[in-house]
């Protein structure tokens, strides 16, 4: 039985959490419908999001199958659910030890780097001069670069992703890649090449076009 997926996302120019499961579902290649809720829309955004999830945040995935609807909320839970439902997409590395590290990468991003998220907030379609970075932001960028360099050195040879094949770790860090590009953060060559590969993914390109359309329409 084929499930029907609906992915509820926030304004694409801004919603970094939404980009993560979007990358995962695009990687799987499963058909899905998307609903984009306009964020920062006085009083209305929350009301609109609550129609889809009691948690009051996007992203949300609705899975309709066998007459039942399952609601999955939170970016990492959605990526995990999609990875589990579509094992052929290989969204986690095959090797158990590598998979454990990839999961750690995803979790570290999900629960960490508050200053990077706050000071370099996602504005996907724009290019912004590098701000004066706070010490905490610099430390968090250094940690991200250290982690990526380690993963890419070990697994990413030959033009690959953090763990070779594209994985949930790349989904979780996709918005960070975009932040480095948006704010012109200097990164070493190995990381720069990885960022180029990520930004060239058809899903990232499509997301960028949609974000630009929001900017052009004056809603981002
Ligand atoms: N931990 C959540 C964070 C979700 C989140 O903060 N989403 C933001 C948009 S990027 C949101 O829904 N903001 C609307 C609001 O807080 O009213 C996840 O990983 O999905």
PDB file of C-alpha atoms and ligand atoms in Angstrom:
ATOM      1  CA  UNK A   1       0.000   0.000   0.000  1.00  0.00           C
ATOM      2  CA  UNK A   2       1.419   3.383  -1.009  1.00  0.00           C
ATOM      3  CA  UNK A   3       1.388   5.998   1.724  1.00  0.00           C
ATOM      4  CA  UNK A   4       0.403   9.569   1.030  1.00  0.00           C
ATOM      5  CA  UNK A   5       2.855  12.064   2.441  1.00  0.00           C
ATOM      6  CA  UNK A   6       2.166  15.721   3.213  1.00  0.00           C
ATOM      7  CA  UNK A   7       5.065  17.797   4.462  1.00  0.00           C
ATOM      8  CA  UNK A   8       4.123  20.989   6.284  1.00  0.00           C
ATOM      9  CA  UNK A   9       6.932  23.525   6.087  1.00  0.00           C
ATOM     10  CA  UNK A  10       7.594  27.100   7.142  1.00  0.00           C
ATOM     11  CA  UNK A  11       8.568  30.017   4.871  1.00  0.00           C
ATOM     12  CA  UNK A  12      11.412  28.491   2.905  1.00  0.00           C
ATOM     13  CA  UNK A  13      13.716  31.500   3.052  1.00  0.00           C
ATOM     14  CA  UNK A  14      13.774  31.252   6.859  1.00  0.00           C
ATOM     15  CA  UNK A  15      12.724  27.815   8.022  1.00  0.00           C
ATOM     16  CA  UNK A  16      15.951  25.947   8.517  1.00  0.00           C
ATOM     17  CA  UNK A  17      14.211  23.182  10.478  1.00  0.00           C
ATOM     18  CA  UNK A  18      11.881  22.608   7.533  1.00  0.00           C
ATOM     19  CA  UNK A  19      14.723  22.246   5.050  1.00  0.00           C
ATOM     20  CA  UNK A  20      16.044  19.170   6.867  1.00  0.00           C
ATOM     21  CA  UNK A  21      13.163  16.727   6.257  1.00  0.00           C
ATOM     22  CA  UNK A  22      12.605  18.288   2.824  1.00  0.00           C
ATOM     23  CA  UNK A  23      16.121  17.150   1.865  1.00  0.00           C
ATOM     24  CA  UNK A  24      15.361  13.685   3.256  1.00  0.00           C
ATOM     25  CA  UNK A  25      12.077  13.226   1.398  1.00  0.00           C
ATOM     26  CA  UNK A  26      13.608  14.500  -1.843  1.00  0.00           C
ATOM     27  CA  UNK A  27      16.477  12.055  -1.449  1.00  0.00           C
ATOM     28  CA  UNK A  28      13.986   9.199  -1.070  1.00  0.00           C
ATOM     29  CA  UNK A  29      12.172  10.283  -4.190  1.00  0.00           C
ATOM     30  CA  UNK A  30       8.722   9.469  -2.757  1.00  0.00           C
ATOM     31  CA  UNK A  31       5.885  11.669  -4.018  1.00  0.00           C
ATOM     32  CA  UNK A  32       4.665  14.181  -1.450  1.00  0.00           C
ATOM     33  CA  UNK A  33       2.487  17.229  -1.201  1.00  0.00           C
ATOM     34  CA  UNK A  34       3.766  20.277   0.556  1.00  0.00           C
ATOM     35  CA  UNK A  35       2.028  22.966   2.526  1.00  0.00           C
ATOM     36  CA  UNK A  36       4.040  26.091   3.298  1.00  0.00           C
ATOM     37  CA  UNK A  37       2.922  28.081   6.328  1.00  0.00           C
ATOM     38  CA  UNK A  38       3.922  31.728   6.267  1.00  0.00           C
ATOM     39  CA  UNK A  39       6.078  32.392   9.331  1.00  0.00           C
ATOM     40  CA  UNK A  40       6.339  35.726  11.221  1.00  0.00           C
ATOM     41  CA  UNK A  41       2.797  36.560  10.115  1.00  0.00           C
ATOM     42  CA  UNK A  42       1.378  38.471  13.089  1.00  0.00           C
ATOM     43  CA  UNK A  43      -0.740  36.124  15.150  1.00  0.00           C
ATOM     44  CA  UNK A  44      -1.590  33.937  12.164  1.00  0.00           C
ATOM     45  CA  UNK A  45       1.440  31.648  11.827  1.00  0.00           C
ATOM     46  CA  UNK A  46       0.877  29.823  15.103  1.00  0.00           C
ATOM     47  CA  UNK A  47      -2.841  29.419  14.499  1.00  0.00           C
ATOM     48  CA  UNK A  48      -2.082  27.966  11.057  1.00  0.00           C
ATOM     49  CA  UNK A  49       0.635  25.591  12.331  1.00  0.00           C
ATOM     50  CA  UNK A  50      -1.672  24.333  15.094  1.00  0.00           C
ATOM     51  CA  UNK A  51      -4.017  23.040  12.380  1.00  0.00           C
ATOM     52  CA  UNK A  52      -1.336  20.475  11.547  1.00  0.00           C
ATOM     53  CA  UNK A  53       0.424  19.766  14.839  1.00  0.00           C
ATOM     54  CA  UNK A  54      -0.381  20.306  18.513  1.00  0.00           C
ATOM     55  CA  UNK A  55       3.331  20.970  19.075  1.00  0.00           C
ATOM     56  CA  UNK A  56       2.865  24.275  17.245  1.00  0.00           C
ATOM     57  CA  UNK A  57       6.059  24.051  15.197  1.00  0.00           C
ATOM     58  CA  UNK A  58       6.957  23.173  11.645  1.00  0.00           C
ATOM     59  CA  UNK A  59       8.063  20.901  10.057  1.00  0.00           C
ATOM     60  CA  UNK A  60       5.313  18.291  10.302  1.00  0.00           C
ATOM     61  CA  UNK A  61       4.859  15.133   8.233  1.00  0.00           C
ATOM     62  CA  UNK A  62       1.419  13.618   7.742  1.00  0.00           C
ATOM     63  CA  UNK A  63       1.379   9.995   6.654  1.00  0.00           C
ATOM     64  CA  UNK A  64      -1.952   8.744   5.315  1.00  0.00           C
ATOM     65  CA  UNK A  65      -2.225   5.033   4.770  1.00  0.00           C
ATOM     66  CA  UNK A  66      -4.821   2.332   5.306  1.00  0.00           C
ATOM     67  CA  UNK A  67      -7.418   4.918   6.299  1.00  0.00           C
ATOM     68  CA  UNK A  68      -5.242   6.201   9.164  1.00  0.00           C
ATOM     69  CA  UNK A  69      -3.283   9.425   9.449  1.00  0.00           C
ATOM     70  CA  UNK A  70      -0.096   9.587  11.482  1.00  0.00           C
ATOM     71  CA  UNK A  71       1.352  12.955  12.420  1.00  0.00           C
ATOM     72  CA  UNK A  72       5.113  13.167  12.878  1.00  0.00           C
ATOM     73  CA  UNK A  73       6.623  16.424  14.134  1.00  0.00           C
ATOM     74  CA  UNK A  74      10.156  17.649  14.733  1.00  0.00           C
ATOM     75  CA  UNK A  75      12.792  17.576  12.001  1.00  0.00           C
ATOM     76  CA  UNK A  76      14.864  14.706  13.362  1.00  0.00           C
ATOM     77  CA  UNK A  77      11.853  12.501  14.104  1.00  0.00           C
ATOM     78  CA  UNK A  78      10.646  13.044  10.532  1.00  0.00           C
ATOM     79  CA  UNK A  79      14.057  12.209   9.050  1.00  0.00           C
ATOM     80  CA  UNK A  80      14.252   9.080  11.238  1.00  0.00           C
ATOM     81  CA  UNK A  81      10.744   8.014  10.234  1.00  0.00           C
ATOM     82  CA  UNK A  82      11.468   8.485   6.530  1.00  0.00           C
ATOM     83  CA  UNK A  83      14.777   6.617   6.839  1.00  0.00           C
ATOM     84  CA  UNK A  84      13.026   3.719   8.551  1.00  0.00           C
ATOM     85  CA  UNK A  85      10.149   3.597   6.069  1.00  0.00           C
ATOM     86  CA  UNK A  86      12.474   3.765   3.056  1.00  0.00           C
ATOM     87  CA  UNK A  87      15.504   1.605   3.848  1.00  0.00           C
ATOM     88  CA  UNK A  88      16.389   1.376   0.144  1.00  0.00           C
ATOM     89  CA  UNK A  89      17.204   5.106   0.143  1.00  0.00           C
ATOM     90  CA  UNK A  90      20.064   4.382   2.533  1.00  0.00           C
ATOM     91  CA  UNK A  91      19.551   7.514   4.610  1.00  0.00           C
ATOM     92  CA  UNK A  92      21.788   6.078   7.322  1.00  0.00           C
ATOM     93  CA  UNK A  93      25.173   4.438   6.658  1.00  0.00           C
ATOM     94  CA  UNK A  94      25.116   0.631   6.361  1.00  0.00           C
ATOM     95  CA  UNK A  95      27.971   0.066   8.774  1.00  0.00           C
ATOM     96  CA  UNK A  96      26.742   0.081  12.402  1.00  0.00           C
ATOM     97  CA  UNK A  97      29.726   1.996  13.797  1.00  0.00           C
ATOM     98  CA  UNK A  98      29.589   4.614  11.058  1.00  0.00           C
ATOM     99  CA  UNK A  99      25.833   4.846  11.578  1.00  0.00           C
ATOM    100  CA  UNK A 100      26.347   5.515  15.297  1.00  0.00           C
ATOM    101  CA  UNK A 101      28.676   8.416  14.489  1.00  0.00           C
ATOM    102  CA  UNK A 102      26.314   9.769  11.799  1.00  0.00           C
ATOM    103  CA  UNK A 103      23.483   9.693  14.347  1.00  0.00           C
ATOM    104  CA  UNK A 104      25.712  11.601  16.775  1.00  0.00           C
ATOM    105  CA  UNK A 105      26.312  14.240  14.091  1.00  0.00           C
ATOM    106  CA  UNK A 106      22.579  14.615  13.503  1.00  0.00           C
ATOM    107  CA  UNK A 107      21.816  14.791  17.222  1.00  0.00           C
ATOM    108  CA  UNK A 108      24.629  17.280  17.920  1.00  0.00           C
ATOM    109  CA  UNK A 109      23.191  19.593  15.289  1.00  0.00           C
ATOM    110  CA  UNK A 110      19.645  19.119  16.485  1.00  0.00           C
ATOM    111  CA  UNK A 111      20.422  20.026  20.084  1.00  0.00           C
ATOM    112  CA  UNK A 112      23.359  22.377  19.664  1.00  0.00           C
ATOM    113  CA  UNK A 113      25.003  25.381  18.058  1.00  0.00           C
ATOM    114  CA  UNK A 114      22.541  27.971  19.435  1.00  0.00           C
ATOM    115  CA  UNK A 115      24.760  30.947  18.607  1.00  0.00           C
ATOM    116  CA  UNK A 116      25.267  29.847  14.996  1.00  0.00           C
ATOM    117  CA  UNK A 117      21.520  29.434  14.679  1.00  0.00           C
ATOM    118  CA  UNK A 118      20.761  32.768  16.297  1.00  0.00           C
ATOM    119  CA  UNK A 119      23.524  34.973  14.872  1.00  0.00           C
ATOM    120  CA  UNK A 120      23.566  33.410  11.408  1.00  0.00           C
ATOM    121  CA  UNK A 121      19.849  32.843  11.007  1.00  0.00           C
ATOM    122  CA  UNK A 122      18.847  31.336   7.677  1.00  0.00           C
ATOM    123  CA  UNK A 123      17.891  33.772   4.930  1.00  0.00           C
ATOM    124  CA  UNK A 124      18.364  31.323   2.074  1.00  0.00           C
ATOM    125  CA  UNK A 125      17.889  33.597  -0.912  1.00  0.00           C
ATOM    126  CA  UNK A 126      19.996  36.489   0.329  1.00  0.00           C
ATOM    127  CA  UNK A 127      23.740  37.041   0.587  1.00  0.00           C
ATOM    128  CA  UNK A 128      24.717  39.027   3.679  1.00  0.00           C
ATOM    129  CA  UNK A 129      28.111  40.491   4.728  1.00  0.00           C
ATOM    130  CA  UNK A 130      29.808  38.444   7.461  1.00  0.00           C
ATOM    131  CA  UNK A 131      28.815  40.006  10.800  1.00  0.00           C
ATOM    132  CA  UNK A 132      31.216  40.518  13.709  1.00  0.00           C
ATOM    133  CA  UNK A 133      31.044  36.999  15.071  1.00  0.00           C
ATOM    134  CA  UNK A 134      30.576  36.478  18.798  1.00  0.00           C
ATOM    135  CA  UNK A 135      33.157  34.302  20.565  1.00  0.00           C
ATOM    136  CA  UNK A 136      30.546  31.576  21.106  1.00  0.00           C
ATOM    137  CA  UNK A 137      29.568  31.640  17.422  1.00  0.00           C
ATOM    138  CA  UNK A 138      33.218  31.297  16.416  1.00  0.00           C
ATOM    139  CA  UNK A 139      33.678  28.357  18.788  1.00  0.00           C
ATOM    140  CA  UNK A 140      30.605  26.617  17.410  1.00  0.00           C
ATOM    141  CA  UNK A 141      31.704  27.179  13.799  1.00  0.00           C
ATOM    142  CA  UNK A 142      35.121  25.741  14.686  1.00  0.00           C
ATOM    143  CA  UNK A 143      33.440  22.658  16.164  1.00  0.00           C
ATOM    144  CA  UNK A 144      31.299  22.186  13.034  1.00  0.00           C
ATOM    145  CA  UNK A 145      34.330  22.529  10.771  1.00  0.00           C
ATOM    146  CA  UNK A 146      36.272  20.068  12.910  1.00  0.00           C
ATOM    147  CA  UNK A 147      33.450  17.518  12.754  1.00  0.00           C
ATOM    148  CA  UNK A 148      32.875  17.923   9.004  1.00  0.00           C
ATOM    149  CA  UNK A 149      36.594  17.734   8.247  1.00  0.00           C
ATOM    150  CA  UNK A 150      36.890  14.542  10.253  1.00  0.00           C
ATOM    151  CA  UNK A 151      33.905  12.936   8.522  1.00  0.00           C
ATOM    152  CA  UNK A 152      34.859  14.096   5.028  1.00  0.00           C
ATOM    153  CA  UNK A 153      38.462  12.962   5.456  1.00  0.00           C
ATOM    154  CA  UNK A 154      37.321   9.548   6.591  1.00  0.00           C
ATOM    155  CA  UNK A 155      34.289   8.981   4.346  1.00  0.00           C
ATOM    156  CA  UNK A 156      33.789  11.780   1.862  1.00  0.00           C
ATOM    157  CA  UNK A 157      36.590  11.087  -0.605  1.00  0.00           C
ATOM    158  CA  UNK A 158      35.624  10.966  -4.264  1.00  0.00           C
ATOM    159  CA  UNK A 159      33.108  13.769  -4.052  1.00  0.00           C
ATOM    160  CA  UNK A 160      30.946  12.289  -1.364  1.00  0.00           C
ATOM    161  CA  UNK A 161      28.950  13.570   1.530  1.00  0.00           C
ATOM    162  CA  UNK A 162      29.757  13.543   5.262  1.00  0.00           C
ATOM    163  CA  UNK A 163      29.497   9.773   5.501  1.00  0.00           C
ATOM    164  CA  UNK A 164      30.076   8.989   1.823  1.00  0.00           C
ATOM    165  CA  UNK A 165      26.534   8.367   0.628  1.00  0.00           C
ATOM    166  CA  UNK A 166      24.050  11.184   1.374  1.00  0.00           C
ATOM    167  CA  UNK A 167      22.602  10.644   4.850  1.00  0.00           C
ATOM    168  CA  UNK A 168      20.424  12.196   7.542  1.00  0.00           C
ATOM    169  CA  UNK A 169      23.611  13.856   8.845  1.00  0.00           C
ATOM    170  CA  UNK A 170      23.751  15.876   5.585  1.00  0.00           C
ATOM    171  CA  UNK A 171      20.034  16.691   5.910  1.00  0.00           C
ATOM    172  CA  UNK A 172      20.573  18.031   9.411  1.00  0.00           C
ATOM    173  CA  UNK A 173      23.575  20.121   8.368  1.00  0.00           C
ATOM    174  CA  UNK A 174      22.094  21.336   5.057  1.00  0.00           C
ATOM    175  CA  UNK A 175      20.859  24.623   6.569  1.00  0.00           C
ATOM    176  CA  UNK A 176      24.280  25.169   8.184  1.00  0.00           C
ATOM    177  CA  UNK A 177      25.865  24.824   4.742  1.00  0.00           C
ATOM    178  CA  UNK A 178      23.459  27.487   3.497  1.00  0.00           C
ATOM    179  CA  UNK A 179      24.319  29.769   6.449  1.00  0.00           C
ATOM    180  CA  UNK A 180      28.031  29.524   5.666  1.00  0.00           C
ATOM    181  CA  UNK A 181      27.249  30.516   2.061  1.00  0.00           C
ATOM    182  CA  UNK A 182      24.770  33.275   2.978  1.00  0.00           C
ATOM    183  CA  UNK A 183      27.165  34.942   5.431  1.00  0.00           C
ATOM    184  CA  UNK A 184      30.400  34.213   3.523  1.00  0.00           C
ATOM    185  CA  UNK A 185      31.978  32.228   6.361  1.00  0.00           C
ATOM    186  CA  UNK A 186      35.523  31.220   5.440  1.00  0.00           C
ATOM    187  CA  UNK A 187      35.992  27.461   5.383  1.00  0.00           C
ATOM    188  CA  UNK A 188      38.841  25.151   4.342  1.00  0.00           C
ATOM    189  CA  UNK A 189      38.919  23.776   0.771  1.00  0.00           C
ATOM    190  CA  UNK A 190      37.628  20.308   1.723  1.00  0.00           C
ATOM    191  CA  UNK A 191      34.593  21.853   3.419  1.00  0.00           C
ATOM    192  CA  UNK A 192      34.096  24.411   0.667  1.00  0.00           C
ATOM    193  CA  UNK A 193      33.873  21.607  -1.904  1.00  0.00           C
ATOM    194  CA  UNK A 194      31.344  19.806   0.315  1.00  0.00           C
ATOM    195  CA  UNK A 195      29.283  23.009   0.591  1.00  0.00           C
ATOM    196  CA  UNK A 196      29.336  23.330  -3.218  1.00  0.00           C
ATOM    197  CA  UNK A 197      28.081  19.749  -3.588  1.00  0.00           C
ATOM    198  CA  UNK A 198      25.315  20.361  -1.070  1.00  0.00           C
ATOM    199  CA  UNK A 199      24.221  23.649  -2.652  1.00  0.00           C
ATOM    200  CA  UNK A 200      24.133  21.932  -6.080  1.00  0.00           C
ATOM    201  CA  UNK A 201      21.687  19.230  -4.959  1.00  0.00           C
ATOM    202  CA  UNK A 202      18.477  19.597  -6.977  1.00  0.00           C
ATOM    203  CA  UNK A 203      16.531  19.794  -3.703  1.00  0.00           C
ATOM    204  CA  UNK A 204      18.685  22.697  -2.474  1.00  0.00           C
ATOM    205  CA  UNK A 205      18.401  24.456  -5.846  1.00  0.00           C
ATOM    206  CA  UNK A 206      14.605  24.065  -5.831  1.00  0.00           C
ATOM    207  CA  UNK A 207      14.436  25.295  -2.232  1.00  0.00           C
ATOM    208  CA  UNK A 208      16.484  28.341  -3.255  1.00  0.00           C
ATOM    209  CA  UNK A 209      14.105  29.148  -6.116  1.00  0.00           C
ATOM    210  CA  UNK A 210      11.121  28.924  -3.771  1.00  0.00           C
ATOM    211  CA  UNK A 211      12.896  31.117  -1.189  1.00  0.00           C
ATOM    212  CA  UNK A 212      13.686  33.690  -3.871  1.00  0.00           C
ATOM    213  CA  UNK A 213      10.022  33.690  -4.930  1.00  0.00           C
ATOM    214  CA  UNK A 214       9.055  34.449  -1.305  1.00  0.00           C
ATOM    215  CA  UNK A 215      11.526  37.338  -1.213  1.00  0.00           C
ATOM    216  CA  UNK A 216      10.189  38.644  -4.540  1.00  0.00           C
ATOM    217  CA  UNK A 217       6.630  38.396  -3.213  1.00  0.00           C
ATOM    218  CA  UNK A 218       7.601  40.391  -0.110  1.00  0.00           C
ATOM    219  CA  UNK A 219       6.753  37.594   2.350  1.00  0.00           C
ATOM    220  CA  UNK A 220      10.371  36.892   3.360  1.00  0.00           C
TER     221      UNK A 220
HETATM  222  N1  LIG B   1      13.095  21.169  17.289  1.00  0.00           N
HETATM  223  C1  LIG B   1      12.163  21.521  16.233  1.00  0.00           C
HETATM  224  C2  LIG B   1      12.240  23.016  15.994  1.00  0.00           C
HETATM  225  C3  LIG B   1      11.123  23.506  15.077  1.00  0.00           C
HETATM  226  C4  LIG B   1      11.028  25.008  15.014  1.00  0.00           C
HETATM  227  O1  LIG B   1      11.507  25.742  15.890  1.00  0.00           O
HETATM  228  N2  LIG B   1      10.364  25.477  13.932  1.00  0.00           N
HETATM  229  C5  LIG B   1      10.121  26.895  13.751  1.00  0.00           C
HETATM  230  C6  LIG B   1      10.326  27.300  12.277  1.00  0.00           C
HETATM  231  S1  LIG B   1      11.959  27.002  11.687  1.00  0.00           S
HETATM  232  C7  LIG B   1       8.677  27.207  14.047  1.00  0.00           C
HETATM  233  O2  LIG B   1       7.811  26.390  13.866  1.00  0.00           O
HETATM  234  N3  LIG B   1       8.426  28.440  14.450  1.00  0.00           N
HETATM  235  C8  LIG B   1       7.092  28.922  14.594  1.00  0.00           C
HETATM  236  C9  LIG B   1       6.775  29.321  15.992  1.00  0.00           C
HETATM  237  O3  LIG B   1       7.617  29.097  16.880  1.00  0.00           O
HETATM  238  O4  LIG B   1       5.677  29.864  16.162  1.00  0.00           O
HETATM  239  C10 LIG B   1      12.501  20.707  14.984  1.00  0.00           C
HETATM  240  O5  LIG B   1      13.608  20.132  14.932  1.00  0.00           O
HETATM  241  O6  LIG B   1      11.658  20.565  14.083  1.00  0.00           O
END
